[in-house]
Every structure is written in structure tokens, then in C-alpha cells.
Short mmCIF file of C-alpha atoms in Angstrom, two decimals:
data_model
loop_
_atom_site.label_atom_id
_atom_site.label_comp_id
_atom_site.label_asym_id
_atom_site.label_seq_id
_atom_site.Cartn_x
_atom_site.Cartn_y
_atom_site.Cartn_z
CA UNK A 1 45.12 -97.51 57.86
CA UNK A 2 48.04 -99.47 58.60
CA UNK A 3 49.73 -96.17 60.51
CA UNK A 4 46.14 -95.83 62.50
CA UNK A 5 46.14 -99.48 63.49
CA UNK A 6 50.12 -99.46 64.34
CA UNK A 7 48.69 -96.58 66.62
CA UNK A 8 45.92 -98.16 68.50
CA UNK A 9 47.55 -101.35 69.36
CA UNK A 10 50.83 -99.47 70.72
CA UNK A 11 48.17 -97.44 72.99
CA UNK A 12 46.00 -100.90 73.89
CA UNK A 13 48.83 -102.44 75.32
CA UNK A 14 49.96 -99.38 77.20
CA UNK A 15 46.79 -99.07 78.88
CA UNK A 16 46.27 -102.72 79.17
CA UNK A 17 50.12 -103.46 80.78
CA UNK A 18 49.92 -100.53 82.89
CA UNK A 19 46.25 -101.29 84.32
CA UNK A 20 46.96 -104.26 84.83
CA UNK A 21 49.65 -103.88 86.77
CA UNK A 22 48.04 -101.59 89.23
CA UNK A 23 44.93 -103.74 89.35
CA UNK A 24 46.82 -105.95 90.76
CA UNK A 25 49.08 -104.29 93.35
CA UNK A 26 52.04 -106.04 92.46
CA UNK A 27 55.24 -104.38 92.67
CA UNK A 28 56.60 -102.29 89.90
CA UNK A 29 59.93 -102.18 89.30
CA UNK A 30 61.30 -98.25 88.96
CA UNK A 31 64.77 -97.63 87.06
CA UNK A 32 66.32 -94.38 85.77
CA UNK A 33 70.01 -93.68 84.98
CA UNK A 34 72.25 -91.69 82.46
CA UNK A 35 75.36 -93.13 80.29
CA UNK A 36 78.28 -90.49 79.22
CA UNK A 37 80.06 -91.92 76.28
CA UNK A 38 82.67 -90.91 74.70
CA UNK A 39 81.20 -91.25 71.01
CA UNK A 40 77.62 -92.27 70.48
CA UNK A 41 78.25 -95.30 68.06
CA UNK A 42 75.22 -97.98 67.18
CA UNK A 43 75.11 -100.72 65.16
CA UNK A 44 78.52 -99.52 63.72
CA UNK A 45 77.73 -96.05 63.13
CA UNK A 46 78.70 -92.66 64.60
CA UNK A 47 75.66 -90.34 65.71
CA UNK A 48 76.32 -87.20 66.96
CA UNK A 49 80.20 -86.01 65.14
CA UNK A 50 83.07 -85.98 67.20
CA UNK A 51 81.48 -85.34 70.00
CA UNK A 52 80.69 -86.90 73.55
CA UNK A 53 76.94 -88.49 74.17
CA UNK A 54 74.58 -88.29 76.95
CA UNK A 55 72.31 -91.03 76.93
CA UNK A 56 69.70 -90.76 79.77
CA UNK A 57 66.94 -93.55 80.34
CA UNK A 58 63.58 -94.25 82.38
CA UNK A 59 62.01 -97.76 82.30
CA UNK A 60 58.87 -99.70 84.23
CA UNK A 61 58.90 -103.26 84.57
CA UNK A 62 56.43 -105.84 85.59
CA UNK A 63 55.53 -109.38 84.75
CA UNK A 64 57.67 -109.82 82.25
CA UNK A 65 56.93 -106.38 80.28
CA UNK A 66 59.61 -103.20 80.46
CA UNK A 67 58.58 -100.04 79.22
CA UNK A 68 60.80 -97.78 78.61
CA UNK A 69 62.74 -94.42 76.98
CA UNK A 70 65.97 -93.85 75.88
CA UNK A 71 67.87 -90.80 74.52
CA UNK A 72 70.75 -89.61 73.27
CA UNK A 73 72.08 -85.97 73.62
CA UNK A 74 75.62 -84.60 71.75
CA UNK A 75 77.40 -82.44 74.42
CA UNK A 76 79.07 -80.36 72.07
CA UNK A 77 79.42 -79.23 68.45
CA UNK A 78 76.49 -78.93 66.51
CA UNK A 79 72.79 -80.77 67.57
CA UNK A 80 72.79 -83.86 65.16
CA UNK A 81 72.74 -86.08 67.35
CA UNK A 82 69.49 -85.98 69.44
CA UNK A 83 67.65 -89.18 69.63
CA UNK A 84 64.32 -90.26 71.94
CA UNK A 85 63.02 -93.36 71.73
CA UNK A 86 60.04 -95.23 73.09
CA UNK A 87 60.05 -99.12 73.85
CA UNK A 88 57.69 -101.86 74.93
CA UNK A 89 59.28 -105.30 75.40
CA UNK A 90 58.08 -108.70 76.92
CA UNK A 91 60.32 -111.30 77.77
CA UNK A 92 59.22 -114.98 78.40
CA UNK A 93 59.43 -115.95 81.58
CA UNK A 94 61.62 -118.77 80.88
CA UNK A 95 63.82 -115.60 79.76
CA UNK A 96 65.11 -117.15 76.66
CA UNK A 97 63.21 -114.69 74.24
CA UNK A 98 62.27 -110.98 74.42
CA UNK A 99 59.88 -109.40 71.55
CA UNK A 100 60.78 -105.68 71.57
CA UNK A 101 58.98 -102.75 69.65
CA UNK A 102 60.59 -99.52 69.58
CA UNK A 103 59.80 -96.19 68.03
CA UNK A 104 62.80 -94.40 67.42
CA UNK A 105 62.94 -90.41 66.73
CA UNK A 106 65.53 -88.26 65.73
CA UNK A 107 64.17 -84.65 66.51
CA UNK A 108 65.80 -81.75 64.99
CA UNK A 109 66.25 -78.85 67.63
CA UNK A 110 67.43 -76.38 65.16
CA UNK A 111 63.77 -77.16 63.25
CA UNK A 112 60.44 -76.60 64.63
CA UNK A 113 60.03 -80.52 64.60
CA UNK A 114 56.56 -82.13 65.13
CA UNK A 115 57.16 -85.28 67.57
CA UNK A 116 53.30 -86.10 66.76
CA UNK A 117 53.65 -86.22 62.83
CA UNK A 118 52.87 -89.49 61.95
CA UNK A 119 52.53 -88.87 58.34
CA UNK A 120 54.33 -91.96 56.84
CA UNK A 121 55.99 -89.48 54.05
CA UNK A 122 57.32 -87.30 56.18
CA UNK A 123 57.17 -88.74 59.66
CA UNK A 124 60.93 -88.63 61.50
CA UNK A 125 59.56 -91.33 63.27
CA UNK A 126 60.94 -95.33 62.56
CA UNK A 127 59.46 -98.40 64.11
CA UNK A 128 61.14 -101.92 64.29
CA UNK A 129 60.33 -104.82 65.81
CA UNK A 130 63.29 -106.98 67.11
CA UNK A 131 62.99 -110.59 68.36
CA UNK A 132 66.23 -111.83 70.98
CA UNK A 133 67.48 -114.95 72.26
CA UNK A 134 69.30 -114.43 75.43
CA UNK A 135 71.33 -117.85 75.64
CA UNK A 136 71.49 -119.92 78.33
CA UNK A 137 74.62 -121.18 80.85
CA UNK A 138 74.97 -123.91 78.18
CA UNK A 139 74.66 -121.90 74.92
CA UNK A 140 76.79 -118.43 75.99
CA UNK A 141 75.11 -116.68 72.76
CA UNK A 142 72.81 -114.28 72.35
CA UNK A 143 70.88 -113.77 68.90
CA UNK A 144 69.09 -110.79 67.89
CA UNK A 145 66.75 -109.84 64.62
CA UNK A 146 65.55 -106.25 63.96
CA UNK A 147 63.31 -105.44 61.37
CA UNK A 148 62.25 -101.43 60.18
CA UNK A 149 58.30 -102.00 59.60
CA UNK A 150 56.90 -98.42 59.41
CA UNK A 151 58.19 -94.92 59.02
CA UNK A 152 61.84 -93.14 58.01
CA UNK A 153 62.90 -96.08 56.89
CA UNK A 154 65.53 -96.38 53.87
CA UNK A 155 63.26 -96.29 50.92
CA UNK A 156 62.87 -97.94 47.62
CA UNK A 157 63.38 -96.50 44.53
CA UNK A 158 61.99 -97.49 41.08
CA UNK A 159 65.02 -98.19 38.38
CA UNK A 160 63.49 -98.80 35.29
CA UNK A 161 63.28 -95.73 33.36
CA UNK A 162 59.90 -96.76 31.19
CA UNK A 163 58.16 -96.72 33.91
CA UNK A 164 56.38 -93.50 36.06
CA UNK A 165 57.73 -94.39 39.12
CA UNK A 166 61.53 -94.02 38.22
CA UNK A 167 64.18 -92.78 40.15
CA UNK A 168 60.45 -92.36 42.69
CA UNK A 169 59.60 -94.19 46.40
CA UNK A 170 58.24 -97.19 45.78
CA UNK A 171 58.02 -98.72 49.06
CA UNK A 172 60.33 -99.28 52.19
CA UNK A 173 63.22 -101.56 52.31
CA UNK A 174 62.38 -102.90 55.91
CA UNK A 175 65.87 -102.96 56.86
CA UNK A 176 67.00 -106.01 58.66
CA UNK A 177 69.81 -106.40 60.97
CA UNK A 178 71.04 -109.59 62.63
CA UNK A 179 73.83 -109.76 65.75
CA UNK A 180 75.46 -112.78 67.27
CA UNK A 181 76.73 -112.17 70.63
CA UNK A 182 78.98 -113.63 73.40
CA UNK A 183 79.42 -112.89 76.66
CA UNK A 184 81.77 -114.31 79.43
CA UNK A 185 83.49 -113.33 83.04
CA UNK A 186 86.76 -112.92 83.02
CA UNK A 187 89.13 -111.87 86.41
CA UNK A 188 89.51 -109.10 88.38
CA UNK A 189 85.29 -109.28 87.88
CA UNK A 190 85.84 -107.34 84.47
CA UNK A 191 83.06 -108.81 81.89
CA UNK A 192 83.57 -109.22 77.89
CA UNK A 193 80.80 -108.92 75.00
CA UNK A 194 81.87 -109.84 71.91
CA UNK A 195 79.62 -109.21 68.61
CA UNK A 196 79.18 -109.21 65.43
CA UNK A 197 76.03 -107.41 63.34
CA UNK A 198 75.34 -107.51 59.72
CA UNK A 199 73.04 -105.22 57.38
CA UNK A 200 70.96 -107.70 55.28
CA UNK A 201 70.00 -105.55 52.65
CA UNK A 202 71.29 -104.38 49.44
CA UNK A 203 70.90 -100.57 48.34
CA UNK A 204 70.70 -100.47 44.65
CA UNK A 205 73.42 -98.45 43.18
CA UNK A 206 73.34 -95.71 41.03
CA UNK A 207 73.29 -96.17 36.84
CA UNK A 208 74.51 -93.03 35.10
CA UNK A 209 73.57 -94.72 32.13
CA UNK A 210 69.86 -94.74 32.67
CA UNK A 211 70.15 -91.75 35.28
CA UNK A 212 69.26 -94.09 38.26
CA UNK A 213 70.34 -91.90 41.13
CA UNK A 214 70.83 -94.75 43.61
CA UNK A 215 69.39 -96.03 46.85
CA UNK A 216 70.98 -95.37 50.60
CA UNK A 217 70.89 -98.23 52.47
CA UNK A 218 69.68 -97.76 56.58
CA UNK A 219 72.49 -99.35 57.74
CA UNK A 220 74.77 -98.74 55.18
CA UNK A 221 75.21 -99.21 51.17
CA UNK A 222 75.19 -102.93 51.01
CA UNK A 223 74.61 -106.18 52.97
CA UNK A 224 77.69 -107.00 55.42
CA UNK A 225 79.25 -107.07 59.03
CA UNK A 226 78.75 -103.63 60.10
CA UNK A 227 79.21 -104.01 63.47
CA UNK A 228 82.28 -105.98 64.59
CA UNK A 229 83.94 -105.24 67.98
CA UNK A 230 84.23 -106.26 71.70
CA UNK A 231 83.64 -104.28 74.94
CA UNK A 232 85.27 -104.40 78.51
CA UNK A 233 83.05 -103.59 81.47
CA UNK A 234 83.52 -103.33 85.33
CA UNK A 235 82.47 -101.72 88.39
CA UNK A 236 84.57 -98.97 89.78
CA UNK A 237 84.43 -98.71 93.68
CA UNK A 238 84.11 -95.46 95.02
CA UNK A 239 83.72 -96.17 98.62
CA UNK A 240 82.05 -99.27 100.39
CA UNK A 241 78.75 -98.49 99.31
CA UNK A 242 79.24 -96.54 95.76
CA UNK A 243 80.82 -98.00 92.56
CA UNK A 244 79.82 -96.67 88.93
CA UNK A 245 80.12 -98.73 85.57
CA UNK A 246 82.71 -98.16 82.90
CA UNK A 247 83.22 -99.32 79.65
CA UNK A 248 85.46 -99.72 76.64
CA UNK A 249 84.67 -100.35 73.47
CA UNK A 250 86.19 -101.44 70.11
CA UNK A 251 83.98 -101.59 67.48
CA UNK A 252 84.53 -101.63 64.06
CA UNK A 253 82.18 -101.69 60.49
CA UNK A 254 84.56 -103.45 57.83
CA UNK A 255 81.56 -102.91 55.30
CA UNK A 256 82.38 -98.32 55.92
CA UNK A 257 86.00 -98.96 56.74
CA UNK A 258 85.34 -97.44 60.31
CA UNK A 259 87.38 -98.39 63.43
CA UNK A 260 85.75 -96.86 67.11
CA UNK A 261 87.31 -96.97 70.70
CA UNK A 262 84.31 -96.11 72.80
CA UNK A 263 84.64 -95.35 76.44
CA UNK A 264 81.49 -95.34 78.78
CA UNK A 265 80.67 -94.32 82.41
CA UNK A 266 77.27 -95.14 83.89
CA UNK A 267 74.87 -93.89 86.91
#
């Protein structure tokens, strides 16, 4: 029921946004473009192996709403890296808070996967629903809450062994993840983002004493930082009229013990 509703209001406001628009001849604001990264890391973790990323993306604004995709495509080694995603956002117009949905997918090309399986047992399919605060001139920080509401989420398991539903699913663990951000304009017009992202959920570990074979946590075993790190970004003039974006990145998850240096080029 609740997978039929989730369904119905994601195609309502799809056809309501979109009609709307048209209806009433207002301008619609077109955007496409492609990132190469070096490493496809998010939310302090490594998709893809050791491999470079291309992450293409499409998006339709208007009034405040964006609809968009986004994707991510490992250029080498082997395909586990593929990611398509689907995103409706609305941002006030005082443009101090954006509501975001996104349905993210991880298809397996060496699979015949099943985009349309919405099955919540065996769906590849995750939505979350993230709420941001942009900051202001005043207040240079940016907040962000995600939630996992439906889907491949990390799952529950039961731990008490008198019970039937040991070591079994009993429910999601609607991972959370918060990230404080801060952004500021340094010289020679290069910009710096500093953040800082923490899991906020604990997996329960595994009890070889009652033969509790553990959770896995979505973002990671335990509540921490799991995304620590600052990037560098400028244009890069070509000629008069062409520059590109680049970017470096350090990130780092002290909860995994990883360390990243992420370089980016945009289009």
C-alpha cells in the first residue's frame, strides 16, 4: 500500500509540475552536463573500485521545482559502479530551504536487472527524502538531513534468539545522515567547501554467543563522521569565451579509516 501510494504521489506531482508549467508558458529552464572524476566517492564512500567516474546529468527547472537525473558510470575495471537516479526538489523562494526526494538505483549490467521492480524485498531501488538549509550572507552554513524511507535500505535484524524472527528482517533502519557545510571565496576566484557528514545510526553487531550474525549499517557500521574533507574549485579559461570547472577534493571517513584525493573536471 505504502509502495503504491509512494508511487502515485511521485507521478501526481510530475504531471502536476510539468503541466503546470506549460499551462502557463513560462520559461523553463534546460541544463545538461557530464562530471569526470577521478574516483566516484559519496558521503565518504568509494563507488565504482579504483576506477575513474562519469557522472552525466539532465535537469528542468521552474518556479522553484528542479527535476532532474543523475548517473554515475565506472570507466574501467569491472561495472560496480553504475548508478541512475531520479530527483524532484522544491526550493522556497526565499531560497533558504529545499525539500528533495530522490530515488536512487544501482542497476547491475552484468544481471538482467528490472529498473521497474518495485517489490520492497527485492527492489534495487532506495528512496530518501532530504531537507537543506542553504545559509545566508550572514550565516555561511549550509545544513542538510537525509532520511532512507522506502526500499534497499540497510535492514533490521531480529537478535533475540526465542523469538521467530531471529537473525530475520524486521524492518528498515531508515538511515539518517546529517552534513554541516561551509563555503567561502578565496583569491585568484578559487572557491572552498568545507564539510563534515555523520551516519546516525548504529548497526547491531554480531553475538557469536547467541549466533546473531550482525547488521550492516547504510552508511557504515556505526554512528560517526563519515564524511570529513574540503574541496577546491575554479574555472579554467580556455579561450575568451570557454572555461571548464575543476575540482579537488580531500575527503576523508575517520569512522572506515579512509583518506580520498578526488579530482573533478566539469562540462
Amino acid at each position: 500500500m505504502i509502495k503504491k501510494s509512494l508511487k502515485y504521489l511521485l507521478i501526481t506531482l510530475l504531471f502536476f509540475t510539468s503541466s503546470y508549467s506549460f499551462g502557463q508558458k513560462s520559461k523553463l529552464d534546460v541544463n545538461f552536463s557530464a562530471d569526470v572524476m577521478s574516483r566516484y566517492v559519496w558521503r565518504g564512500t568509494q563507488f565504482g573500485g579504483n576506477s575513474p567516474s562519469l557522472q552525466p546529468s539532465m535537469s528542468v527547472t521552474y518556479e522553484g521545482f528542479e527535476f532532474g537525473a543523475w548517473g554515475a558510470y565506472s570507466l574501467s575495471g569491472a561495472n560496480s559502479g553504475q548508478e541512475l537516479d531520479l530527483y524532484v526538489s522544491y526550493t522556497l523562494p526565499n531560497e533558504l530551504f529545499c525539500l528533495t526526494f530522490t530515488d536512487y538505483y544501482f542497476p547491475n549490467e552484468n544481471d538482467d536487472y528490472k529498473y521497474f521492480n518495485y517489490n520492497n524485498n527485492r527492489t534495487g531501488h532506495v528512496l530518501e527524502g532530504m531537507l537543506s538549509f542553504n545559509g545566508t550572507e550572514k550565516i555561511p552554513f549550509g545544513l542538510t538531513f537525509a532520511l532512507n524511507f522506502w526500499g534497499a535500505d540497510a535492514v533490521k535484524l531480529g537478535d533475540d534468539p526465542s523469538k521467530a524472527d531471529f537473525n530475520k528482517k524486521t524492518g528498515l533502519q531508515y538511515s539518517s545522515y546529517l552534513e554541516l557545510t561551509y563555503s567561502h571565496k578565496l583569491d585568484n576566484n578559487i572557491t572552498l567547501d568545507a564539510f563534515i557528514g555523520a551516519s546516525l545510526n548504529n548497526a547491531k553487531e554480531a553475538n557469536t554467543s547467541t549466533g546473531f550474525v550482525g547488521e550492516s549499517g547504510y552508511y557504515g557500521s556505526k554512528a560517526g563522521v563519515v564524511n570529513l574533507g574540503c574541496k577546491l574549485s575554479k574555472e579554467v579559461a580556455i579561450s575568451e569565451k570557454l572555461s571548464f570547472p575543476v575540482s579537488a577534493s580531500l575527503i576523508t571517513n575517520p569512522a572506515d579509516e579512509k583518506i580520498y584525493l578526488v579530482f573533478g573536471l566539469s562540462f
